[in-house]
Amino acid sequence: MARIELKNLRKEWGGAIAVAGIDLAIEDGAFVAVLGPSGCGKSTTLMMLAGIYRPTSGDITFDGARVNDVEARGRNVGIVFQSYALYPNMTVLENVMFPLRFKTIERTEAERRSREVATLVRIDGLLDRRPGQLSGGQQQRVALARALVKRPHLLLLDEPLSNLDAGLRLTMRTEIRRIQRELGVTTILVTHDQVEATTMADRVVVMNSGRVEQQGTAEDLYERPATLFVASFVGSPPINLFDGHAAGGMLSVNEARLPLADPVQGAVVLGLRPESLRVNGSGDSGRTISRISAVEPMGREVLYTADSAFGVIRFLEAGAEPRHRESDDVPLGFPPASALLFDKDSGRRLDARVAA
Amino acid sequence: MPVFARAQLRRQRINFALFLGPALVLLFLFFVAPIVIDLFLAFTDMGRTLAVGKFTLENFERMFTRDTRLLGALGVTFIFVLATLGIFNVTFALLLALVTTAVPPRLGAFFRAVWLLPRMSPSVVYALLWLWVADPNERGLLNQIVMHVFDMPPIDLRNNHPLLVIILANGFIGASLGMLIFTSAIRSIPEHLFHAARVDGAGSLAIVRYITLPALRWPISYMTIHQTLSLLVSFEYILLITGGGPFYDTTVFSLYAYRRAFESGEYAYGAALSLILVVIGVLAALALWRLMDMKQLLQQPRIEVH
Ligand SMILES: Nc1ncnc2c1ncn2[C@@H]1O[C@H](COP(=O)(O)OP(=O)(O)OP(=O)(O)O)[C@@H](O)[C@H]1O
Ligand SMILES: [Mg+2]
């Protein structure tokens, strides 16, 4: 188990920047999720941690020791690749046992451990098959078993659950979390899925174009996003964003005008979460009559689209049955503390709030 | 039958003749006809005059009972094929492929190009090169090295180790085909397998053993069969470099058939020998096919795409 640190880590591919200077510290035994859009450098970062890619500059340390020059096999890292990377000519059992070949372990002991791990990820019935005879989800679990069998100090998971069906994904989430706690192994999980990131990890790191945008708990990211990017990337359905202009203690957004609690000047972006908007809430700000243009029941919630004074806006209401219909006019508002303000130029969140 | 259907049928026939005809004619001319002619000649007494006097089994009787050179030719063929194949066309080709894919790409490409050069030059030029290398007097390349670097008397490789010369000459040129095929097979192994193996603790040799070689199993089997057959029947370099000599020391079976037919003018006997060579080739191919389980290869796709 190891404490991992990345210091100004960069990776360039012949001029193209994949990772543009990352600083990150991961405590021993922590479970960190890396969340970000496709191509933002998540896999590249993992590959550098595993010792497969060499950083262009910057440092990686395990327990304070610089490992930049340590080969992959000297790092004791387990990794589940995005593409699984199972050995096609070996059976499942041989695949899982493969990392133990290079350790000083008795063959019987190696096999016992492999079977144990296989049972843990529920592939114990498939041990004699070859990867070509497995479904995508089964392959992923074999890859997970292979990563775990050598009891690594650091476990790297590159979208390990992307090919599972919803039910299996849920159980595997809990399984991975449980295994991680049991072994106490420092774990980094790369995912596109914010629910996965927030439910499995202690801490979420949001990446965008090779940089860390923000790191924190799921609550931090949701309630106090550092940037416009994080605000729009975290939360589903996505946050409503409106361009506005602040002057003289007032924020104008299209036809709407909101009083500001703090002094702000200039171009500002107003962010309103669909779930913080409500109809007829007491003490709400920015209440405007909005006309509903679409109603989408989503199971336990209903998503509405409405034309408001701010512009087209989407909001959620709890309950399976829609309470409003298309073309209804509803008084829509939000608790003043829930509105987020961003500086338009820098994209950074402003400390300012909307007044009640 | 309605008129239009009949017209369509007619068109189909014309198309068939038009599109497949030329290929069929070529196939017949170059593959079927020679075998038929060979079969025919093998049972005649055609000699220098090209006249067919009678149909006879004499050629085969001579082959199996009286030809004292035949066994020797078979032995030479066996050693030649086995050594060239085992040392060069498969093993050395494999080494070349492994090394040239492990070094930086440009360097690898350079080495492969060098190994391909002899393939691109005419056989006669390549053979001349070997004649110069093995030349028994002090001007030969080998002798210059032997005399000046090792301070030893000149050697006559062609006379004293003629089999070695033809194995080397065929091997150096033969290795390039295997090298190309193995290289492209290595290239087609997904990169992430190498990554995974490295993370799993495998060193370079273990990666070759557990990742690269298993992926080369089918190309290696294919190359072995293909090269066995082509070495069995090829004798151009041998003819050009040693002429089959000294005496019959480097006369492989195919060259023996050639020498009987075209040097001694015993066309019928040459044809009968060729017929035996065809049988040997077919048997060797079938045996190797069995041995290497090639059926499996052809039955199911062996390359996994992720
Ligand atoms: N071997 C490579 N050579 C050149 N460019 C690369 C290489 N690997 C990745 N890149 C580039 O680096 C950037 C980051 O890639 P990376 O695979 O880390 O993205 P990612 O965040 O894992 O995306 P995804 O979620 O789609 O897997 C991309 O722009 C990609 O094109
Ligand atoms: Mg990726």
PDB file of C-alpha atoms in Angstrom, chain A residues 47 51-52 73 77 79 81 83 85-89 98-99 101-102 132 139 146 150, chain B residues 192-204 206 209-211 214-215 304 306:
ATOM      1  CA  MET A  47      -0.054   4.378 -17.982  1.00  0.00           C
ATOM      2  CA  GLY A  51       5.410   2.581 -15.698  1.00  0.00           C
ATOM      3  CA  ILE A  52       4.381   1.918 -19.278  1.00  0.00           C
ATOM      4  CA  ARG A  73       7.569  -4.727 -13.303  1.00  0.00           C
ATOM      5  CA  VAL A  77       1.061  -2.078  -9.694  1.00  0.00           C
ATOM      6  CA  ILE A  79      -3.885  -2.468 -13.774  1.00  0.00           C
ATOM      7  CA  PHE A  81      -6.742  -1.834 -19.083  1.00  0.00           C
ATOM      8  CA  SER A  83      -9.144  -2.894 -23.534  1.00  0.00           C
ATOM      9  CA  ALA A  85      -5.527  -6.871 -22.600  1.00  0.00           C
ATOM     10  CA  LEU A  86      -6.054 -10.533 -21.747  1.00  0.00           C
ATOM     11  CA  TYR A  87      -3.566 -12.986 -23.210  1.00  0.00           C
ATOM     12  CA  PRO A  88      -5.501 -14.713 -26.002  1.00  0.00           C
ATOM     13  CA  ASN A  89      -3.541 -17.964 -25.989  1.00  0.00           C
ATOM     14  CA  PHE A  98       0.379 -15.021 -15.066  1.00  0.00           C
ATOM     15  CA  PRO A  99       1.652 -12.273 -12.707  1.00  0.00           C
ATOM     16  CA  ARG A 101       4.899 -16.653 -12.560  1.00  0.00           C
ATOM     17  CA  PHE A 102       7.373 -13.900 -11.931  1.00  0.00           C
ATOM     18  CA  GLY A 132     -12.093 -15.302 -26.986  1.00  0.00           C
ATOM     19  CA  GLN A 139     -13.279 -10.450 -19.744  1.00  0.00           C
ATOM     20  CA  ARG A 146      -5.322 -10.659 -12.851  1.00  0.00           C
ATOM     21  CA  LYS A 150      -0.388 -10.179  -7.064  1.00  0.00           C
TER      22      LYS A 150
ATOM     23  CA  HIS B 192      -1.626  -3.459 -24.784  1.00  0.00           C
ATOM     24  CA  LEU B 193      -0.644  -7.130 -24.423  1.00  0.00           C
ATOM     25  CA  PHE B 194       2.991  -6.099 -24.127  1.00  0.00           C
ATOM     26  CA  HIS B 195       2.000  -3.401 -21.670  1.00  0.00           C
ATOM     27  CA  ALA B 196       0.012  -5.837 -19.567  1.00  0.00           C
ATOM     28  CA  ALA B 197       2.853  -8.354 -19.544  1.00  0.00           C
ATOM     29  CA  ARG B 198       5.337  -5.741 -18.423  1.00  0.00           C
ATOM     30  CA  VAL B 199       3.094  -4.644 -15.593  1.00  0.00           C
ATOM     31  CA  ASP B 200       2.588  -8.287 -14.671  1.00  0.00           C
ATOM     32  CA  GLY B 201       6.309  -8.597 -14.164  1.00  0.00           C
ATOM     33  CA  ALA B 202       7.518 -10.195 -17.399  1.00  0.00           C
ATOM     34  CA  GLY B 203      10.990  -9.335 -18.655  1.00  0.00           C
ATOM     35  CA  SER B 204      11.952  -9.179 -22.331  1.00  0.00           C
ATOM     36  CA  ALA B 206       9.368 -13.810 -20.866  1.00  0.00           C
ATOM     37  CA  ARG B 209       8.025 -16.582 -24.719  1.00  0.00           C
ATOM     38  CA  TYR B 210       4.531 -15.846 -23.468  1.00  0.00           C
ATOM     39  CA  ILE B 211       3.270 -13.094 -25.763  1.00  0.00           C
ATOM     40  CA  PRO B 214       2.279 -17.847 -29.126  1.00  0.00           C
ATOM     41  CA  ALA B 215       1.062 -15.184 -31.542  1.00  0.00           C
ATOM     42  CA  GLU B 304      -8.720 -11.663 -31.850  1.00  0.00           C
ATOM     43  CA  HIS B 306     -10.467  -5.924 -29.507  1.00  0.00           C
TER      44      HIS B 306
END
